[in-house]
Tab-separated table of N, CA and C in Angstrom:
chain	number	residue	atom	x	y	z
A	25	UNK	N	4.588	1.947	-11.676
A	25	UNK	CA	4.235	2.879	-10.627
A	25	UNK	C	3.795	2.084	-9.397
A	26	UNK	N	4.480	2.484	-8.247
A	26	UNK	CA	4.175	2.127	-6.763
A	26	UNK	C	2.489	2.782	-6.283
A	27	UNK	N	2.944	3.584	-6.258
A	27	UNK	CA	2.128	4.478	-5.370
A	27	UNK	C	2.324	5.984	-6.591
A	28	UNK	N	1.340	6.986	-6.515
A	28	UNK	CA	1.081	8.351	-6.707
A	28	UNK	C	0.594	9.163	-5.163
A	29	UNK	N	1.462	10.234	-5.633
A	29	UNK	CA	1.725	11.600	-3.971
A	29	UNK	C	0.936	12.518	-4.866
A	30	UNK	N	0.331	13.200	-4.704
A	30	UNK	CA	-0.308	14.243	-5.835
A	30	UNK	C	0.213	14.370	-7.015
A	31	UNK	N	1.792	14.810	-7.546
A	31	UNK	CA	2.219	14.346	-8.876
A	31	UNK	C	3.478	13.802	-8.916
A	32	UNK	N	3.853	13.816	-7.552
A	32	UNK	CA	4.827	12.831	-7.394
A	32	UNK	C	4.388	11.083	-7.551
A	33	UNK	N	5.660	10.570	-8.069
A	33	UNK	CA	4.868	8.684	-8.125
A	33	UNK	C	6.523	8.412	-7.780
A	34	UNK	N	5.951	7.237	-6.771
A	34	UNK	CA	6.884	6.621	-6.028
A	34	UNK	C	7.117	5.350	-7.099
A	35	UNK	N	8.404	5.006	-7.298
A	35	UNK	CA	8.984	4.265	-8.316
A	35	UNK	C	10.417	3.886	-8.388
A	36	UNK	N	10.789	2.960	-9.197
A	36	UNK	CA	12.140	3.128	-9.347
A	36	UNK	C	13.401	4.035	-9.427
A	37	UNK	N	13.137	4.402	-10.386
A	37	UNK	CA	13.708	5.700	-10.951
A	37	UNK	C	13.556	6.682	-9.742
A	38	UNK	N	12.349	6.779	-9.319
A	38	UNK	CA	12.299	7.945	-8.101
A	38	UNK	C	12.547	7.829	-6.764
A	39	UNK	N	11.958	7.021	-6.056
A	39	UNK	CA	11.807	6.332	-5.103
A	39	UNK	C	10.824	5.398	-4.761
A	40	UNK	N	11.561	3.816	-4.342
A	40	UNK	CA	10.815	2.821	-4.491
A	40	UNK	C	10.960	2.114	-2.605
A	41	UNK	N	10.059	2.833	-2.173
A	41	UNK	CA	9.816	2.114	-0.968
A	41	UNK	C	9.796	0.532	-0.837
A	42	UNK	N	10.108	-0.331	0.162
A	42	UNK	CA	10.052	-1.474	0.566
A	42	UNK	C	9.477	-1.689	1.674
A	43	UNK	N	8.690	-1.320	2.653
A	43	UNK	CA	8.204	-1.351	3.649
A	43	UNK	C	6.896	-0.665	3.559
A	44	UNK	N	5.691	-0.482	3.717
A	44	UNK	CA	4.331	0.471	3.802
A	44	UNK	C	3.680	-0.037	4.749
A	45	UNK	N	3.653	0.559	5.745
A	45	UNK	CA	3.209	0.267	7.153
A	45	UNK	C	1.979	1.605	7.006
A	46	UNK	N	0.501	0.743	7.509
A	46	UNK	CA	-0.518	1.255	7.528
A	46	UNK	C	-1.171	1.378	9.332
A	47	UNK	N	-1.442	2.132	9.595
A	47	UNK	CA	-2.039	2.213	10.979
A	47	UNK	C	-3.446	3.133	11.134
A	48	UNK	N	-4.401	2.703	11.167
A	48	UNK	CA	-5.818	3.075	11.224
A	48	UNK	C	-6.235	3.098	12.804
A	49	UNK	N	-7.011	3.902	13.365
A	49	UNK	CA	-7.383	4.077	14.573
A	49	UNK	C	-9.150	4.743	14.445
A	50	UNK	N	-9.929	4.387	15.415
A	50	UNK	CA	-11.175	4.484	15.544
A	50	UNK	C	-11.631	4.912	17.073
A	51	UNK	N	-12.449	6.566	17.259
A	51	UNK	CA	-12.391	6.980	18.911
A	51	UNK	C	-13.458	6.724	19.483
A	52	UNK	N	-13.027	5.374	20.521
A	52	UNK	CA	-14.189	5.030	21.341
A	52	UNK	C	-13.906	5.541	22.716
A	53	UNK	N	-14.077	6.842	23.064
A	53	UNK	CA	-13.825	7.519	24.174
A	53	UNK	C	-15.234	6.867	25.661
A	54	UNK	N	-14.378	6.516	26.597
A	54	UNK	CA	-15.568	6.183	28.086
A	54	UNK	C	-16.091	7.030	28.856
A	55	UNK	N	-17.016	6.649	29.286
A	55	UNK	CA	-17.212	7.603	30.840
A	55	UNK	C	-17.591	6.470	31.601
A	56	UNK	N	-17.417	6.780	32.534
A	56	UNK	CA	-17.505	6.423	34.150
A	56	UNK	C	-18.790	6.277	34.734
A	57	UNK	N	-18.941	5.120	34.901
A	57	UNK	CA	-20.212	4.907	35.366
A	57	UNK	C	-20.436	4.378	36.671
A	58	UNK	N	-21.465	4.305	38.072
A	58	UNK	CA	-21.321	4.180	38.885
A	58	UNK	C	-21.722	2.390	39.228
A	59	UNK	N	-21.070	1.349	39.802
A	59	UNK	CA	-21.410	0.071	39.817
A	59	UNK	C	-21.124	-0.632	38.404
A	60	UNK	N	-21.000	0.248	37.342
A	60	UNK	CA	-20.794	-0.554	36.354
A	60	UNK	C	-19.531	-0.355	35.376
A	61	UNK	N	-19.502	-0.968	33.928
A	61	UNK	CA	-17.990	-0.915	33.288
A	61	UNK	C	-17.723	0.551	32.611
A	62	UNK	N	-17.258	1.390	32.365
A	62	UNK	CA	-17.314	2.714	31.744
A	62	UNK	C	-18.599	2.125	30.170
A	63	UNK	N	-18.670	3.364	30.012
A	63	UNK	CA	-19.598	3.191	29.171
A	63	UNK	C	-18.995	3.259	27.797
A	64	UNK	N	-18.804	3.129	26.453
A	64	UNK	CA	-18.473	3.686	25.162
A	64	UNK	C	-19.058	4.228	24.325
A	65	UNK	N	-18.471	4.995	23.603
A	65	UNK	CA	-19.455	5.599	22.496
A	65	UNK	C	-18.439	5.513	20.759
A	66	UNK	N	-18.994	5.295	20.132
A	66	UNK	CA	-17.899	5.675	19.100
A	66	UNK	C	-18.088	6.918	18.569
A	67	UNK	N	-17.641	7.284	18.081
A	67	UNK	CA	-17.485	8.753	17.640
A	67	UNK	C	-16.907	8.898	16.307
A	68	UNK	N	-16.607	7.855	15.618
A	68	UNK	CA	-15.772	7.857	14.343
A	68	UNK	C	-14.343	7.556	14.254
A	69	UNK	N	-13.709	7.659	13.064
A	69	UNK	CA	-12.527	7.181	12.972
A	69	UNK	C	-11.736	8.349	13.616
A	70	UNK	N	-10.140	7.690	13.630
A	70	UNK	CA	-9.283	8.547	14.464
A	70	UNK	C	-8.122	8.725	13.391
A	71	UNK	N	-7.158	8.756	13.970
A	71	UNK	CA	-5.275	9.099	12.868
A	71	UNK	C	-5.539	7.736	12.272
A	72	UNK	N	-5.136	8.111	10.745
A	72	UNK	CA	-5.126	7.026	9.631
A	72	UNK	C	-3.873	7.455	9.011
A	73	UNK	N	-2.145	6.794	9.532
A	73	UNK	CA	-1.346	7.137	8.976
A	73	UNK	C	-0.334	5.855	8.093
A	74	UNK	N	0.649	6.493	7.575
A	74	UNK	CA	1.128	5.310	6.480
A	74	UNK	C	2.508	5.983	6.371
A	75	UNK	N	3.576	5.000	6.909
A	75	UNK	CA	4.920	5.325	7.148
A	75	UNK	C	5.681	4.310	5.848
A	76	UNK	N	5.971	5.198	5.177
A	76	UNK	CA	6.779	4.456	3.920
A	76	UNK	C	8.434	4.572	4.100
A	77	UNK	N	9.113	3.466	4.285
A	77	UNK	CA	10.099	3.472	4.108
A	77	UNK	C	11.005	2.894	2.916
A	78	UNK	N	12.435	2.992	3.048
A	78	UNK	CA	13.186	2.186	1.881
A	78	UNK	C	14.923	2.959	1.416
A	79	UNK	N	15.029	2.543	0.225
A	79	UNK	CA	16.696	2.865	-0.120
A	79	UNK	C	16.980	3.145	-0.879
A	80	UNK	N	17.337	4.539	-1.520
A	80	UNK	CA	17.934	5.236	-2.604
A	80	UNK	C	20.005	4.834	-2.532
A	81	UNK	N	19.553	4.087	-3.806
A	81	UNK	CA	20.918	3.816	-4.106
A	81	UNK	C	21.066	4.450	-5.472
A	82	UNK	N	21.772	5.844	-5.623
A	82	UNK	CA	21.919	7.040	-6.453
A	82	UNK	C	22.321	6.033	-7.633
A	83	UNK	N	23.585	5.171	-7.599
A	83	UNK	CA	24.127	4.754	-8.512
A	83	UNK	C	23.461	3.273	-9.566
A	84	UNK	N	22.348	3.246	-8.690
A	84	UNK	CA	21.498	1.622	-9.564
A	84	UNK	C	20.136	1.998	-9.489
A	85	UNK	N	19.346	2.324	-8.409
A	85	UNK	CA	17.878	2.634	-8.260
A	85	UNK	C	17.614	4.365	-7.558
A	86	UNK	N	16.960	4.939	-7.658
A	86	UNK	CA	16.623	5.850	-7.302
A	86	UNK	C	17.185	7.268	-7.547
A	87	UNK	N	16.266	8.841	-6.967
A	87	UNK	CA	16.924	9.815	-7.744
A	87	UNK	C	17.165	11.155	-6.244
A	88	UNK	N	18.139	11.557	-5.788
A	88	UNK	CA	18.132	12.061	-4.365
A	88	UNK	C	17.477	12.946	-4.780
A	89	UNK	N	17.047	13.607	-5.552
A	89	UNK	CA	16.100	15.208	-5.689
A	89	UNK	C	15.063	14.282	-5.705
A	90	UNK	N	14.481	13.581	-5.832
A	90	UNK	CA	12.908	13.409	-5.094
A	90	UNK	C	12.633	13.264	-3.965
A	91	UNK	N	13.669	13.034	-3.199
A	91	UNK	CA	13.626	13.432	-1.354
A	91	UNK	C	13.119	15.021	-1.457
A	92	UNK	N	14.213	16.135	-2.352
A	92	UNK	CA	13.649	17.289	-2.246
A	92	UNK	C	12.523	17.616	-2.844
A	93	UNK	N	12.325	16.757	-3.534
A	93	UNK	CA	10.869	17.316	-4.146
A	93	UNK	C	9.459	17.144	-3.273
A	94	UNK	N	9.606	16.183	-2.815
A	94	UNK	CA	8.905	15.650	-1.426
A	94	UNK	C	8.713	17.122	-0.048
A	95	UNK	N	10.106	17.397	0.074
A	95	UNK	CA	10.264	18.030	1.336
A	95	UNK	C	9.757	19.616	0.544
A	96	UNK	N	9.465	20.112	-0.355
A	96	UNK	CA	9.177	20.814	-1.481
A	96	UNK	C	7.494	21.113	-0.916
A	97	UNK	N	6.928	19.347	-1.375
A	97	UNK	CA	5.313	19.268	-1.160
A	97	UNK	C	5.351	19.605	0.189
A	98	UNK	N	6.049	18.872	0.902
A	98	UNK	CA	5.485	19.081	2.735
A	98	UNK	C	5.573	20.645	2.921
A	99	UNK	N	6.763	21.152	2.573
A	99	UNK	CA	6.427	22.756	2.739
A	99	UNK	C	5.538	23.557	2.909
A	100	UNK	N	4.705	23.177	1.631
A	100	UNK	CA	3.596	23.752	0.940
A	100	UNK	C	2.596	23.684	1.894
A	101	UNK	N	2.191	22.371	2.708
A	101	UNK	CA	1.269	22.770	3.554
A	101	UNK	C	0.399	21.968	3.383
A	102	UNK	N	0.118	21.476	1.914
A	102	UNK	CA	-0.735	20.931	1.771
A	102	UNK	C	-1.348	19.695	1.652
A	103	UNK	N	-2.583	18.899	1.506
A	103	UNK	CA	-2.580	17.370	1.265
A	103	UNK	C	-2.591	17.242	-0.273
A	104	UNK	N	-2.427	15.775	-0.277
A	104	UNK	CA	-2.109	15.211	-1.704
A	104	UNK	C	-2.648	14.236	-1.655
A	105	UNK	N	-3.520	13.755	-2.913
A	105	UNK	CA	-4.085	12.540	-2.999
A	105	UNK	C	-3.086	11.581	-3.074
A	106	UNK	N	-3.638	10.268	-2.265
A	106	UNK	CA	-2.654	9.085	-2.234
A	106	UNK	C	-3.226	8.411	-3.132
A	107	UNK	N	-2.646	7.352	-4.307
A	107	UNK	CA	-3.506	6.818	-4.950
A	107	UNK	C	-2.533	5.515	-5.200
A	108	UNK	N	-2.953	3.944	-4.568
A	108	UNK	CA	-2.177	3.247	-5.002
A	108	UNK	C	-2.185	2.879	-6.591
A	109	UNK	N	-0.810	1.874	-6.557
A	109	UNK	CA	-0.320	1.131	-7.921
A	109	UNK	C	-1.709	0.846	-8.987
A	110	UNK	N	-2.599	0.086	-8.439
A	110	UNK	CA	-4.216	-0.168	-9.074
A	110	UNK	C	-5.075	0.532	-9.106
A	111	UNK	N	-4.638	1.818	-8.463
A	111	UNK	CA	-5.522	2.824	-9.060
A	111	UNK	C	-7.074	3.109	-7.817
A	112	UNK	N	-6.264	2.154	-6.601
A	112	UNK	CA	-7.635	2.578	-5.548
A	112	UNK	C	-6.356	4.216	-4.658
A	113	UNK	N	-7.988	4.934	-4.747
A	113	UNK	CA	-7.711	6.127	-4.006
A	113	UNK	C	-7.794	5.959	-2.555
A	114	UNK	N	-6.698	6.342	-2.005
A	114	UNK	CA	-6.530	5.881	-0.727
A	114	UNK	C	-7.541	7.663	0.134
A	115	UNK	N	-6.758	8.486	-0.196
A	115	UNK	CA	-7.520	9.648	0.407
A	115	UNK	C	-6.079	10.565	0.110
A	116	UNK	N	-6.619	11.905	1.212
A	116	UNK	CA	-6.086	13.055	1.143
A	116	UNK	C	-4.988	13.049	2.337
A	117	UNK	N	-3.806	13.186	2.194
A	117	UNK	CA	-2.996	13.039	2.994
A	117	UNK	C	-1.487	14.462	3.101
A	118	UNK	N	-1.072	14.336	4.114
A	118	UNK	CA	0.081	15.287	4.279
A	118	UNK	C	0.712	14.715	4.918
A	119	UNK	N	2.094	15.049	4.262
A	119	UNK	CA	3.867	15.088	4.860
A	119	UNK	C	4.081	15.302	6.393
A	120	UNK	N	4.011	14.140	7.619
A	120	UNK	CA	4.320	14.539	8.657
A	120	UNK	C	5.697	15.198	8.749
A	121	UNK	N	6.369	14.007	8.342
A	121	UNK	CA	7.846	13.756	8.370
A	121	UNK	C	9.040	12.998	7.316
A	122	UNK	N	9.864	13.350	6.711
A	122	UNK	CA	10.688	12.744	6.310
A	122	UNK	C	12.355	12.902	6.730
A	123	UNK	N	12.087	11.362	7.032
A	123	UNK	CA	14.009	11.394	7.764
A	123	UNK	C	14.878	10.251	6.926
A	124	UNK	N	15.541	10.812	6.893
A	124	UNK	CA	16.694	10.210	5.999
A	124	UNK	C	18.163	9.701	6.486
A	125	UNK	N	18.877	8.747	6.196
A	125	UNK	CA	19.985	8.650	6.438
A	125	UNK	C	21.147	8.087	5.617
A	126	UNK	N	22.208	8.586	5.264
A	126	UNK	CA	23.368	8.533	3.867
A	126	UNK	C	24.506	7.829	4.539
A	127	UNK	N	24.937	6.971	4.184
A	127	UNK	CA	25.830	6.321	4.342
A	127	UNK	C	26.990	5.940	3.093
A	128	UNK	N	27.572	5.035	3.242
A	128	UNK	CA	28.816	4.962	2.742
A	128	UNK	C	29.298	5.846	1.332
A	129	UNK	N	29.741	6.635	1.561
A	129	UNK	CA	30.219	7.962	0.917
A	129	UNK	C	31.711	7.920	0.080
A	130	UNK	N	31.218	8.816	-0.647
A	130	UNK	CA	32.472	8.036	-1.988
A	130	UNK	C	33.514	9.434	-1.955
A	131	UNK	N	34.429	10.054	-2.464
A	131	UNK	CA	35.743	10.893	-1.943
A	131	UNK	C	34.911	11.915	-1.629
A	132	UNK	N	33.918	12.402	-2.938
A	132	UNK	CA	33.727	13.693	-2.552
A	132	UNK	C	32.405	13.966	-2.325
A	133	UNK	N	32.092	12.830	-0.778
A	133	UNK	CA	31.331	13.250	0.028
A	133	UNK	C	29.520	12.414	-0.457
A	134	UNK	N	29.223	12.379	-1.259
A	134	UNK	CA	28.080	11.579	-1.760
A	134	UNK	C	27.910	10.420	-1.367
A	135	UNK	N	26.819	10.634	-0.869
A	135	UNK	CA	26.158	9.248	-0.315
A	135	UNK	C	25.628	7.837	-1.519
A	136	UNK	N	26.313	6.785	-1.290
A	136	UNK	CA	25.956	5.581	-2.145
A	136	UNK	C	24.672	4.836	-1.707
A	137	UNK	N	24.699	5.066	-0.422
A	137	UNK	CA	23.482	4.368	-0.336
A	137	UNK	C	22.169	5.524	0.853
A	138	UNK	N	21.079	5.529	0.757
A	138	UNK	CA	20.561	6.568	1.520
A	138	UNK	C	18.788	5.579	2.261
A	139	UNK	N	19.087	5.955	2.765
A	139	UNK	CA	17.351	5.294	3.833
A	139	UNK	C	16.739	6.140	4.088
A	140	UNK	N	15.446	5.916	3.655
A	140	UNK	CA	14.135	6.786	4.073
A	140	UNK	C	13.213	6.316	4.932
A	141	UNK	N	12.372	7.320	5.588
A	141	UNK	CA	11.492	7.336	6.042
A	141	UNK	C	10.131	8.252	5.914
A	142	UNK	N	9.097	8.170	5.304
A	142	UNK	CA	8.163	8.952	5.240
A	142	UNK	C	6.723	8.386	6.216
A	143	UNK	N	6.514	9.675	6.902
A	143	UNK	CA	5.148	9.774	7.505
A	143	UNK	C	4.484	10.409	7.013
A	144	UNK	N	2.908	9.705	6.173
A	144	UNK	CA	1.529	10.111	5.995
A	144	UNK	C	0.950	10.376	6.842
A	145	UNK	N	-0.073	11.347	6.874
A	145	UNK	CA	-1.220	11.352	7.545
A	145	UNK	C	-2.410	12.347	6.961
A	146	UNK	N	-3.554	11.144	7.124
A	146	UNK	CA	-4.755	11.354	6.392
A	146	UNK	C	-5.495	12.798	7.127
A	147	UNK	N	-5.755	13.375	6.276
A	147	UNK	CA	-6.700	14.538	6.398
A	147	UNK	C	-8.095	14.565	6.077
A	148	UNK	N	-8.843	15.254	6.739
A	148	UNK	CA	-10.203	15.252	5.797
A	148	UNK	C	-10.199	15.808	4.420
A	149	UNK	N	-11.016	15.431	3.247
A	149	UNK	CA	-10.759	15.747	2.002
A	149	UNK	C	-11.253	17.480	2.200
A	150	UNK	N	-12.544	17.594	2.695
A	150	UNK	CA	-13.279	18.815	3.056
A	150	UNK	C	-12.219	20.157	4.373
A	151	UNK	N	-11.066	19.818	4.451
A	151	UNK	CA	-10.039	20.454	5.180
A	151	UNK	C	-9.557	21.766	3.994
A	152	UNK	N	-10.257	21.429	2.976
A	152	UNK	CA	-9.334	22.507	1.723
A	152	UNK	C	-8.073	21.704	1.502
A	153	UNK	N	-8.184	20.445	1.231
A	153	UNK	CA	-7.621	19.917	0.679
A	153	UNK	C	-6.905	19.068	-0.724
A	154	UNK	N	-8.377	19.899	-1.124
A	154	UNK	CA	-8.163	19.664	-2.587
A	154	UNK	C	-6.989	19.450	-3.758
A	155	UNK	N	-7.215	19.143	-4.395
A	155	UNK	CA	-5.925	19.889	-6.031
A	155	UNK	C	-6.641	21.082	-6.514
A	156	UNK	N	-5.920	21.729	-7.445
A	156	UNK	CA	-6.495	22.580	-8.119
A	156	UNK	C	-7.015	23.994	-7.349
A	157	UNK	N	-6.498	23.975	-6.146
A	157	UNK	CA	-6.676	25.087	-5.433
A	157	UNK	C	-5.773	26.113	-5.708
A	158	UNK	N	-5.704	27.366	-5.915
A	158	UNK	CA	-4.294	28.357	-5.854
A	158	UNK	C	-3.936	28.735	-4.368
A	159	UNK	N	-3.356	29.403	-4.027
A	159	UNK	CA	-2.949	29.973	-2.779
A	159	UNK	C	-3.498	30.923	-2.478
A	160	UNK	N	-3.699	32.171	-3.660
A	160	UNK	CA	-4.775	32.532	-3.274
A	160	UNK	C	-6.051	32.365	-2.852
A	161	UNK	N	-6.579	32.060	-3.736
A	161	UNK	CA	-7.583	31.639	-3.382
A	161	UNK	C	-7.868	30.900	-1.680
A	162	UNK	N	-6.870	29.739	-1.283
A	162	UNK	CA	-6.501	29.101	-0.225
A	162	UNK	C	-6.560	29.945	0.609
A	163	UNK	N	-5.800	31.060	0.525
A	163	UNK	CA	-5.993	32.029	1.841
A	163	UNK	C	-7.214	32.443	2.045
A	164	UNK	N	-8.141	32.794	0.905
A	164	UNK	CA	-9.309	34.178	1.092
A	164	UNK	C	-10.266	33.169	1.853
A	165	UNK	N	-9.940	31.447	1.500
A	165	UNK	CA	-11.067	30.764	2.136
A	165	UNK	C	-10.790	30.384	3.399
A	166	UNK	N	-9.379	30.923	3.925
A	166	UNK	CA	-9.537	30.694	5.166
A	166	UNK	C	-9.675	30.883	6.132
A	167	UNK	N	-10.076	32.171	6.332
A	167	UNK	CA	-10.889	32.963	7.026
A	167	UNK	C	-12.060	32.777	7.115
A	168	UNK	N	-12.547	32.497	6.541
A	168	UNK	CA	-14.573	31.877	6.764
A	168	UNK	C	-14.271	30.686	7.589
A	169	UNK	N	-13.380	29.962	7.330
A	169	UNK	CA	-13.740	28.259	7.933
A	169	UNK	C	-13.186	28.811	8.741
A	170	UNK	N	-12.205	29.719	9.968
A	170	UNK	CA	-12.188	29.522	11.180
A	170	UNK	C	-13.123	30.503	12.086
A	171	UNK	N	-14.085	31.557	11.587
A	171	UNK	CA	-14.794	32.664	12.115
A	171	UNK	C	-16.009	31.890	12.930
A	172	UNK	N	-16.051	31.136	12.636
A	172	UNK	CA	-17.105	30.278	13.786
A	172	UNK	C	-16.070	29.669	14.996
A	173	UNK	N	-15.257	29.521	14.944
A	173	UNK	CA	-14.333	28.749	15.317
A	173	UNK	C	-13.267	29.573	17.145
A	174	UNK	N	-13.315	31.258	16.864
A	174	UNK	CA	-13.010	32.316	17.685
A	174	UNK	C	-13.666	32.356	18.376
């Protein structure tokens, strides 16, 4: 196992990324000060995202329905714990984007070789981001968390 997506696991058999590009950001927003340098403040962390790429080759490594199973989770809406190979929990994350591209194609049309691209991005865990949530449930709570918010 590579990586675990909530119960998806990135792998051979499934999909085995070669690239994991991490990008962390932290908001030190200025103001303007008179005679002197803007001022800073930090304010906490900012977008914490993780673009996984790589190559489903149908016929030696990988399985093209875990692209759909993927585009399945992003649907849904929801985050998924990231949890690397050793078992450190990275956090709660959601499906920006996945783009794909199929190339050299055999008579009837199937792609031999295919390239991915997936965009993470970290959520707060406290977003209702949990596992083990239903949809119901998901909905009835989401109305309280935005009524302060109107």
């Amino acid at each position: 196992m590579m990586m675990g997506y909530g119960q998806f696991v990135f792998s051979l058999p499934t999909l085995a990324y070669q690239d994991l590009q991490r990008q962390s950001a932290w908001r030190h927003p200025s103001n303007s000060r008179v005679g002197a340098r803007p001022a800073r403040q930090f304010l906490g962390p900012g977008e914490d995202t993780i673009n996984l790429s790589g190559i489903v080759a149908p016929e030696f490594a990988g399985d093209i329905a875990s692209l759909d199973q993927l585009r399945e989770m992003a649907d849904s809406g929801r985050a998924w714990p990231l949890v690397s190979g050793n078992g450190e929990v990275i956090g709660a994350f959601v499906i920006e984007s996945l783009n794909e591209t199929r190339t050299a194609f055999m008579a009837d049309g199937s792609a031999r070789r295919i390239e991915f691209q997936i965009l993470l991005t970290r959520v707060d865990e406290d977003d209702g981001a949990e596992l083990g949530v239903d949809e119901a449930t998901a909905s009835d709570a989401t109305p309280t968390d935005t009524e302060g918010s109107e």
